[in-house]
Amino acid sequence: EQAFIHAARYFEKNIAADEKAKTKNARRLAGFFGVLTFMSIAAVMGLTPLKTVQLGLVRVDNNSGYTDVVWADDKGKPPEQIDDEFWLSTYVRFRESYNFSSHDAEFGMVELMSYGETFTEYRNFQLSSKGYLEVLGTNRQIRTDINNINFL
């Protein structure tokens, strides 16, 4: 019985005290990292208003090599017009471009974006002897660039 009491005192004095110290250190460390996390979040939230996106384009003159920055002017265009310009340019690029490796995908996109009657004309042209596949074959391509869209 005396041995059990001695073992219990030894356990309380050494092992339990060590575990309490480890728990205390773990809580301090968790608290420190918790405070550090909240400080990091607060720093990011504090700097968020300073981040702005300005659309610009670096334009290079083909002849002289002169470069200048052209800033986007988004004033005055309603979102619907911007969407219409995007989809119209996408449709024209798919319809008028040709690359043998992406011809099936372009054909499918034109079918998806066209009315039935319009697509029938396009399909008949592509399947004729004047179609891009017959005329240009597998080695040549057409790249369509759209510089501007004006609605009349």
XYZ file of N, CA and C in Angstrom:
456
model
N 0.819 -1.185 0.000
C 0.000 0.000 0.000
C 0.872 1.261 0.000
N 1.930 1.211 0.743
C 2.858 2.339 0.786
C 3.472 2.575 -0.595
N 3.688 1.517 -1.342
C 4.269 1.637 -2.681
C 3.292 2.332 -3.627
N 1.989 2.038 -3.468
C 0.995 2.700 -4.316
C 0.926 4.188 -4.023
N 0.980 4.546 -2.765
C 0.933 5.968 -2.389
C 2.177 6.675 -2.910
N 3.318 6.024 -2.765
C 4.564 6.613 -3.266
C 4.517 6.767 -4.801
N 3.976 5.773 -5.504
C 3.865 5.837 -6.970
C 2.896 6.937 -7.386
N 1.807 7.113 -6.636
C 0.836 8.169 -6.961
C 1.459 9.541 -6.763
N 2.208 9.719 -5.680
C 2.876 11.014 -5.460
C 3.914 11.290 -6.546
N 4.654 10.260 -6.916
C 5.648 10.425 -7.985
C 4.958 10.826 -9.299
N 3.825 10.157 -9.595
C 3.089 10.469 -10.828
C 2.622 11.925 -10.818
N 2.031 12.364 -9.692
C 1.542 13.746 -9.607
C 2.684 14.738 -9.712
N 3.774 14.434 -9.064
C 4.885 15.376 -9.006
C 5.603 15.495 -10.339
N 5.866 14.415 -11.011
C 6.698 14.442 -12.211
C 5.890 14.386 -13.510
N 5.168 13.327 -13.707
C 4.510 13.101 -14.993
C 3.345 14.060 -15.183
N 2.482 14.220 -14.209
C 1.332 15.113 -14.338
C 1.795 16.559 -14.458
N 2.821 16.932 -13.738
C 3.337 18.305 -13.824
C 3.921 18.570 -15.210
N 4.614 17.592 -15.772
C 5.149 17.748 -17.132
C 4.024 17.910 -18.150
N 2.963 17.115 -17.995
C 1.841 17.214 -18.931
C 1.125 18.557 -18.793
N 1.008 19.053 -17.572
C 0.389 20.370 -17.383
C 1.240 21.455 -18.034
N 2.548 21.338 -17.930
C 3.444 22.325 -18.554
C 3.334 22.252 -20.076
N 3.248 21.048 -20.621
C 3.087 20.896 -22.073
C 1.762 21.500 -22.537
N 0.705 21.263 -21.757
C -0.605 21.821 -22.104
C -0.568 23.344 -22.063
N 0.098 23.887 -21.057
C 0.207 25.342 -20.934
C 0.976 25.926 -22.122
N 2.057 25.280 -22.517
C 2.834 25.747 -23.676
C 2.028 25.627 -24.975
N 1.275 24.540 -25.114
C 0.463 24.358 -26.320
C -0.616 25.427 -26.409
N -1.234 25.769 -25.287
C -2.258 26.822 -25.292
C -1.645 28.173 -25.643
N -0.480 28.461 -25.089
C 0.193 29.726 -25.430
C 0.519 29.783 -26.924
N 1.030 28.681 -27.457
C 1.379 28.625 -28.872
C 0.133 28.759 -29.754
N -0.949 28.088 -29.390
C -2.199 28.198 -30.152
C -2.735 29.625 -30.090
N -2.659 30.249 -28.934
C -3.099 31.645 -28.809
C -2.255 32.574 -29.662
N -0.940 32.361 -29.662
C -0.052 33.195 -30.477
C -0.391 33.062 -31.962
N -0.554 31.825 -32.434
C -0.877 31.627 -33.850
C -2.282 32.127 -34.190
N -3.207 32.044 -33.245
C -4.537 32.613 -33.469
C -4.475 34.119 -33.642
N -3.715 34.783 -32.765
C -3.546 36.238 -32.886
C -2.835 36.576 -34.191
N -1.824 35.805 -34.547
C -1.100 36.036 -35.800
C -2.025 35.872 -37.006
N -2.902 34.886 -36.964
C -3.860 34.677 -38.057
C -4.791 35.868 -38.201
N -5.355 36.328 -37.100
C -6.264 37.475 -37.173
C -5.542 38.743 -37.611
N -4.288 38.905 -37.204
C -3.517 40.070 -37.659
C -3.270 39.989 -39.164
N -2.999 38.795 -39.680
C -2.787 38.630 -41.124
C -4.061 38.937 -41.902
N -5.183 38.440 -41.415
C -6.458 38.721 -42.083
C -6.755 40.212 -42.053
N -6.517 40.852 -40.922
C -6.755 42.294 -40.818
C -5.836 43.069 -41.755
N -4.594 42.620 -41.913
C -3.667 43.305 -42.824
C -4.140 43.194 -44.262
N -4.586 42.022 -44.676
C -5.083 41.848 -46.044
C -6.339 42.674 -46.259
N -7.246 42.666 -45.285
C -8.469 43.461 -45.417
C -8.159 44.950 -45.436
N -7.149 45.354 -44.694
C -6.770 46.765 -44.689
C -6.148 47.216 -45.995
N -5.457 46.323 -46.697
C -4.805 46.694 -47.953
C -5.685 46.478 -49.171
N -6.808 45.811 -49.004
C -7.676 45.518 -50.145
C -8.126 46.759 -50.901
N -8.505 47.852 -50.260
C -8.928 49.024 -51.041
C -7.812 49.629 -51.886
N -6.567 49.328 -51.590
C -5.460 49.893 -52.353
C -5.244 49.170 -53.675
N -5.840 48.015 -53.831
C -5.655 47.248 -55.060
C -6.712 47.666 -56.072
N -6.283 48.243 -57.169
C -7.210 48.610 -58.236
C -6.699 48.031 -59.542
N -7.611 47.788 -60.433
C -7.262 47.264 -61.744
C -7.576 48.334 -62.768
N -6.578 48.701 -63.540
C -6.774 49.666 -64.610
C -6.414 48.970 -65.911
N -7.398 48.912 -66.791
C -7.166 48.245 -68.062
C -6.342 49.138 -68.969
N -5.268 48.615 -69.459
C -4.410 49.364 -70.369
C -3.776 48.433 -71.376
N -3.302 49.018 -72.444
C -2.692 48.250 -73.518
C -1.428 48.972 -73.944
N -0.327 48.244 -74.034
C 0.910 48.828 -74.533
C 0.889 48.677 -76.048
N 0.869 49.797 -76.725
C 0.784 49.806 -78.187
C 2.177 50.091 -78.745
N 2.606 49.297 -79.716
C 3.917 49.457 -80.344
C 3.706 49.751 -81.825
N 4.314 50.831 -82.297
C 4.227 51.188 -83.715
C 5.089 50.211 -84.509
N 4.525 49.610 -85.550
C 5.251 48.608 -86.341
C 6.432 49.208 -87.094
N 6.342 50.458 -87.493
C 7.404 51.065 -88.291
C 8.516 51.650 -87.437
N 8.165 52.457 -86.439
C 9.194 53.158 -85.670
C 9.560 52.460 -84.365
N 8.709 51.587 -83.858
C 8.984 50.933 -82.588
C 8.580 51.768 -81.391
N 7.942 52.915 -81.624
C 7.499 53.795 -80.548
C 6.417 53.091 -79.735
N 6.541 53.143 -78.425
C 5.548 52.505 -77.562
C 4.819 53.555 -76.744
N 3.557 53.322 -76.526
C 2.777 54.157 -75.625
C 1.695 53.295 -74.991
N 1.149 53.797 -73.902
C 0.128 53.067 -73.169
C -1.223 53.688 -73.483
N -2.155 52.850 -73.885
C -3.517 53.294 -74.173
C -4.398 52.761 -73.051
N -5.036 53.673 -72.315
C -5.903 53.273 -71.210
C -7.308 53.039 -71.719
N -7.953 52.022 -71.184
C -9.310 51.674 -71.603
C -10.281 52.755 -71.152
N -11.168 53.125 -72.049
C -12.197 54.107 -71.736
C -13.524 53.371 -71.689
N -13.949 53.044 -70.481
C -15.187 52.278 -70.346
C -16.376 53.162 -70.004
N -16.228 54.444 -70.144
C -17.329 55.353 -69.833
C -18.320 55.370 -70.993
N -19.570 55.361 -70.669
C -20.586 55.524 -71.685
C -21.090 54.247 -72.317
N -20.447 53.115 -72.091
C -20.918 51.868 -72.693
C -21.709 51.090 -71.646
N -22.949 50.801 -71.956
C -23.715 49.964 -71.018
C -23.218 48.517 -71.065
N -23.416 47.782 -69.997
C -22.948 46.386 -69.961
C -23.534 45.525 -71.079
N -24.761 45.814 -71.494
C -25.374 45.023 -72.565
C -24.597 45.190 -73.870
N -24.141 46.415 -74.138
C -23.387 46.656 -75.368
C -22.036 45.950 -75.314
N -21.413 45.953 -74.159
C -20.129 45.261 -74.006
C -20.319 43.761 -74.244
N -21.390 43.196 -73.677
C -21.683 41.775 -73.912
C -21.958 41.507 -75.381
N -22.742 42.375 -76.024
C -23.048 42.188 -77.447
C -21.784 42.236 -78.296
N -20.884 43.183 -77.992
C -19.627 43.280 -78.743
C -18.794 42.013 -78.565
N -18.745 41.506 -77.344
C -17.967 40.295 -77.087
C -18.516 39.113 -77.881
N -19.825 38.874 -77.793
C -20.404 37.715 -78.463
C -20.378 37.868 -79.975
N -20.553 39.091 -80.462
C -20.488 39.307 -81.903
C -19.080 39.036 -82.426
N -18.067 39.542 -81.724
C -16.693 39.297 -82.171
C -16.338 37.817 -82.061
N -16.828 37.148 -81.028
C -16.580 35.715 -80.893
C -17.205 34.946 -82.048
N -18.430 35.287 -82.398
C -19.120 34.618 -83.504
C -18.381 34.834 -84.824
N -17.979 36.074 -85.082
C -17.285 36.374 -86.344
C -15.948 35.649 -86.397
N -15.227 35.593 -85.271
C -13.947 34.875 -85.255
C -14.147 33.393 -85.552
N -15.148 32.786 -84.946
C -15.405 31.367 -85.218
C -15.833 31.149 -86.662
N -16.636 32.031 -87.197
C -17.188 31.832 -88.538
C -16.158 32.100 -89.628
N -15.318 33.103 -89.458
C -14.423 33.536 -90.530
C -13.002 33.001 -90.405
N -12.626 32.418 -89.274
C -11.280 31.863 -89.121
C -11.264 30.422 -89.607
N -10.051 29.952 -89.917
C -9.913 28.553 -90.329
C -8.574 28.028 -89.857
N -8.628 26.901 -89.208
C -7.447 26.138 -88.848
C -7.891 24.678 -88.879
N -7.168 23.845 -89.593
C -7.613 22.466 -89.794
C -7.813 21.735 -88.472
N -6.916 21.968 -87.512
C -7.001 21.229 -86.254
C -8.210 21.627 -85.419
N -8.708 22.847 -85.581
C -9.858 23.281 -84.783
C -11.103 23.503 -85.639
N -11.097 22.997 -86.857
C -12.218 23.239 -87.769
C -13.530 22.656 -87.238
N -13.483 21.458 -86.679
C -14.711 20.846 -86.156
C -15.277 21.651 -84.989
N -14.399 22.133 -84.111
C -14.867 22.933 -82.975
C -15.462 24.255 -83.446
N -14.813 24.899 -84.418
C -15.343 26.155 -84.954
C -16.687 25.923 -85.635
N -16.797 24.828 -86.371
C -18.051 24.478 -87.047
C -19.168 24.289 -86.014
N -18.852 23.589 -84.931
C -19.833 23.372 -83.868
C -20.242 24.656 -83.172
N -19.282 25.553 -82.949
C -19.613 26.829 -82.306
C -20.476 27.694 -83.212
N -20.207 27.691 -84.506
C -21.046 28.457 -85.435
C -22.452 27.880 -85.435
N -22.564 26.561 -85.387
C -23.889 25.934 -85.332
C -24.618 26.324 -84.050
N -23.891 26.356 -82.950
C -24.482 26.696 -81.665
C -24.934 28.153 -81.605
N -24.187 29.045 -82.233
C -24.448 30.478 -82.111
C -25.294 31.040 -83.250
N -25.683 30.225 -84.225
C -26.419 30.719 -85.390
C -27.874 30.291 -85.345
N -28.687 31.047 -86.069
C -30.049 30.600 -86.362
C -29.958 29.486 -87.395
N -31.000 28.687 -87.490
C -30.990 27.541 -88.391
C -30.750 27.910 -89.839
N -31.432 28.934 -90.325
C -31.300 29.340 -91.725
C -29.888 29.855 -92.021
N -29.352 30.639 -91.086
C -27.999 31.176 -91.264
C -26.975 30.048 -91.250
N -27.155 29.091 -90.342
C -26.208 27.989 -90.276
C -26.288 27.108 -91.518
N -27.472 26.945 -92.085
C -27.610 26.142 -93.304
C -26.785 26.735 -94.433
N -26.813 28.058 -94.570
C -25.980 28.714 -95.591
C -24.500 28.469 -95.316
N -24.094 28.615 -94.063
C -22.695 28.399 -93.687
C -22.285 26.950 -93.954
N -23.123 25.998 -93.559
C -22.815 24.583 -93.766
C -22.708 24.255 -95.250
N -23.632 24.773 -96.047
C -23.584 24.514 -97.488
C -22.306 25.078 -98.103
N -21.888 26.269 -97.632
C -20.639 26.848 -98.132
C -19.451 25.978 -97.742
N -19.400 25.552 -96.490
C -18.255 24.764 -96.026
C -18.193 23.395 -96.702
N -19.338 22.829 -97.022
C -19.348 21.505 -97.657
C -19.173 21.571 -99.165
N -19.213 22.769 -99.738
C -19.047 22.907 -101.188
C -17.568 22.857 -101.564
N -17.302 22.911 -102.853
C -15.911 22.905 -103.322
C -15.217 24.233 -103.044
N -15.969 25.260 -102.657
C -15.375 26.558 -102.310
C -15.155 26.705 -100.805
N -15.474 25.691 -100.028
C -15.331 25.747 -98.578
C -13.870 25.810 -98.154
N -13.671 26.225 -96.925
C -12.309 26.389 -96.405
C -11.529 25.083 -96.423
N -12.168 23.985 -96.093
C -11.469 22.703 -96.045
C -10.968 22.294 -97.420
N -11.767 22.488 -98.453
C -11.367 22.133 -99.817
C -10.306 23.091 -100.351
N -10.474 24.378 -100.098
C -9.575 25.379 -100.680
C -8.245 25.438 -99.929
N -8.299 25.440 -98.600
C -7.080 25.645 -97.813
C -6.415 24.348 -97.372
N -7.158 23.278 -97.281
C -6.570 21.992 -96.923
C -6.135 21.922 -95.475
N -5.070 21.154 -95.245
C -4.623 20.908 -93.872
C -3.443 21.773 -93.452
N -2.822 22.487 -94.384
C -1.596 23.202 -94.046
C -1.750 24.709 -93.934
N -2.822 25.265 -94.458
C -2.988 26.717 -94.424
C -4.084 27.096 -93.443
N -4.077 28.364 -93.054
C -5.067 28.821 -92.089
C -5.449 30.272 -92.347
N -6.568 30.668 -91.771
C -7.031 32.054 -91.818
C -7.197 32.504 -90.375
N -6.600 33.631 -90.041
C -6.765 34.193 -88.706
C -7.533 35.493 -88.836
N -8.591 35.626 -88.101
C -9.442 36.807 -88.161
C -9.211 37.649 -86.918
N -8.815 38.900 -87.115
C -8.661 39.848 -86.014
C -9.735 40.912 -86.144
N -10.354 41.261 -85.042
C -11.397 42.282 -85.028
C -10.866 43.472 -84.257
N -10.764 44.608 -84.937
C -10.222 45.803 -84.305
C -11.278 46.627 -83.590
N -12.471 46.701 -84.152
C -13.483 47.574 -83.579
C -14.859 47.099 -84.021
N -15.847 47.376 -83.195
C -17.229 47.061 -83.533
C -18.044 48.330 -83.356
N -18.771 48.710 -84.401
C -19.651 49.878 -84.345
C -21.070 49.435 -84.622
N -21.985 49.845 -83.762
C -23.397 49.556 -83.972
C -24.033 50.746 -84.661
N -24.727 50.485 -85.741
C -25.379 51.566 -86.486
C -26.846 51.644 -86.140
